[in-house]
Amino acid sequence: MACWLMKSEPDEFSIDDLVRTRTVPWFGVRNYLARNYMRDQMKVGDDVLFYHSSCPEPGIAGLAKVCSNAYPDETQFDRKSKYFDAKATRESPRWMLVDVELVRKTRLLSLAELRSIEALADLIILQRGNRLSITPVSPAHWKIINKLLKA
DNA sequence: GCCAACGTTGGC
DNA sequence: GCCAACGTTGGC
């Protein structure tokens, strides 16, 4: 079972929103590598670290799971959406997503705290210049983070 | 608001 | 296919 870190801007969709909705289609990803992770590698049951980005307190805010296979992101077809993509068609959709379901809201494990832990130094989101909204997390990193979330 | 880093676009 | 220009991300 793989583990992933998925960034969301809480202004757009926060962990509290997920507590309300229980599941969410991970709409709006417009980066090919992140799309490929969802389309080609994610499996139902994979673990997800739900991360708040571009906000006053960035960090991991909850645990979730992948709960669907990949399917087309509806927002690419919606002219009124900021995620509309004129080059995408229903016959050949460009953007795929998976559904994510809540496991539980956790304490906020802040970016600063993540950075302070030596064993997490090579976590992808901590690397200089990393901007990817979906990144794989190794089993070793997952174990450490999971423990920290319980603390 | 700044700015480093990176992805995408488009002319050639 | 190269690469400069531009746009976006996201922490600070």
XYZ file of C-alpha atoms (C1' of nucleotides) in Angstrom:
175
model
C 0.000 0.000 0.000
C 1.386 3.351 -1.033
C 1.201 6.624 0.832
C 0.763 10.081 -0.675
C 0.855 13.670 0.458
C -1.838 15.797 -1.148
C -1.882 19.577 -0.850
C -5.042 21.577 -0.630
C -5.522 25.262 -0.011
C -7.861 25.436 2.985
C -9.555 28.490 1.464
C -10.635 26.215 -1.337
C -11.086 22.894 0.467
C -9.935 22.288 4.044
C -9.820 19.288 6.361
C -12.977 20.673 8.008
C -14.684 20.588 4.639
C -13.644 16.945 4.333
C -15.014 16.231 7.819
C -18.358 17.522 6.514
C -18.362 15.867 3.097
C -16.487 12.658 4.103
C -15.263 12.206 0.511
C -14.088 14.588 -2.181
C -13.093 14.292 -5.837
C -9.562 15.717 -5.928
C -10.426 18.311 -8.563
C -8.251 21.023 -9.989
C -4.904 19.299 -10.408
C -3.343 20.743 -13.560
C 0.129 19.318 -13.426
C 0.974 16.261 -15.485
C 3.132 14.496 -12.940
C 0.529 14.886 -10.212
C -2.154 13.716 -12.643
C -0.081 10.681 -13.567
C 0.233 9.707 -9.932
C -3.549 9.726 -9.611
C -4.192 8.080 -12.952
C -1.477 5.429 -12.960
C -0.316 4.718 -9.455
C -2.971 5.396 -6.877
C -4.946 2.417 -5.667
C -8.092 2.283 -3.591
C -7.000 2.098 0.022
C -3.760 4.033 -0.383
C -3.027 6.319 2.558
C -3.162 10.084 2.122
C -1.685 12.851 4.232
C -3.996 15.840 3.843
C -1.825 18.966 3.739
C -2.881 22.596 4.039
C -0.856 24.894 1.782
C -0.818 28.614 0.988
C -2.265 29.547 4.356
C -1.146 31.039 7.677
C -0.250 27.633 9.140
C 0.844 25.209 6.466
C 1.119 21.578 7.517
C -0.499 18.154 7.689
C -4.049 18.509 8.954
C -5.522 15.039 8.605
C -5.424 11.478 7.374
C -7.381 10.197 4.421
C -7.534 7.334 1.960
C -7.912 6.953 -1.760
C -11.435 5.614 -2.328
C -11.904 5.415 -6.092
C -10.052 4.590 -9.253
C -9.119 7.452 -11.558
C -11.822 9.129 -13.644
C -12.098 12.448 -15.516
C -12.094 15.694 -13.519
C -15.466 17.319 -14.339
C -14.132 20.821 -13.847
C -12.086 20.579 -17.050
C -15.354 20.601 -19.042
C -16.990 23.425 -17.091
C -16.613 26.771 -18.877
C -17.389 28.629 -15.686
C -14.742 26.838 -13.644
C -11.287 28.283 -13.181
C -10.076 24.771 -13.979
C -11.747 24.753 -17.398
C -9.469 23.405 -20.122
C -10.523 24.216 -23.682
C -8.337 21.449 -25.042
C -9.991 18.724 -23.029
C -12.918 16.793 -24.498
C -15.145 14.088 -23.060
C -13.833 11.736 -25.719
C -10.275 12.450 -24.678
C -10.155 14.002 -21.240
C -6.867 15.477 -20.175
C -7.258 15.622 -16.395
C -8.023 12.645 -14.214
C -8.623 12.469 -10.483
C -9.419 10.076 -7.666
C -11.852 10.400 -4.780
C -10.385 10.788 -1.303
C -12.204 9.888 1.909
C -11.622 11.108 5.428
C -9.934 8.846 7.947
C -9.657 11.488 10.645
C -8.798 15.072 11.279
C -5.545 15.252 13.250
C -3.665 17.920 15.096
C -1.874 20.293 12.757
C 1.610 18.915 12.162
C 3.151 22.129 10.954
C 5.664 22.551 8.203
C 8.062 24.004 10.778
C 7.775 20.863 12.916
C 8.249 18.620 9.894
C 11.402 20.542 9.042
C 12.724 20.126 12.554
C 12.792 16.334 12.291
C 16.038 14.998 10.957
C 14.586 11.686 9.798
C 12.190 13.552 7.518
C 14.864 15.652 5.851
C 14.351 14.013 2.476
C 10.575 14.175 2.482
C 9.764 15.559 -0.956
C 7.717 18.561 0.156
C 10.630 19.719 2.296
C 12.964 19.877 -0.664
C 13.945 23.270 -1.941
C 11.714 24.518 -4.713
C 9.268 21.658 -4.547
C 5.824 22.733 -5.697
C 4.200 19.490 -6.683
C 0.725 19.196 -5.183
C 0.798 15.390 -4.951
C 3.928 13.547 -3.849
C 4.687 9.973 -2.820
C 5.681 9.355 0.803
C 7.944 6.436 1.683
C 6.808 3.808 4.219
C 9.547 4.962 6.599
C 8.401 8.575 6.415
C 4.781 7.536 6.737
C 5.560 5.632 9.940
C 7.303 8.604 11.507
C 4.588 11.050 10.526
C 1.832 8.744 11.698
C 3.473 8.524 15.096
C 3.835 12.302 15.286
C 0.157 12.744 14.490
C -0.775 10.569 17.448
C 1.501 12.447 19.813
C 4.152 41.665 -1.327
C 8.484 39.332 -2.412
C 10.918 36.059 -4.742
C 13.029 31.410 -5.775
C 11.994 27.567 -8.296
C 9.862 25.272 -11.685
C 6.407 24.173 -15.556
C 4.484 25.689 -19.883
C 4.281 28.158 -24.088
C 5.578 29.447 -28.472
C 8.879 31.426 -31.840
C 12.584 29.902 -34.363
C 14.377 20.443 -30.234
C 16.083 24.660 -28.029
C 15.354 28.198 -24.942
C 13.655 32.802 -23.466
C 9.686 34.688 -21.601
C 6.048 34.209 -18.848
C 2.898 32.323 -15.283
C 2.244 29.797 -11.040
C 3.265 27.918 -6.560
C 3.859 28.577 -1.968
C 6.717 29.765 2.061
C 8.055 33.668 4.346
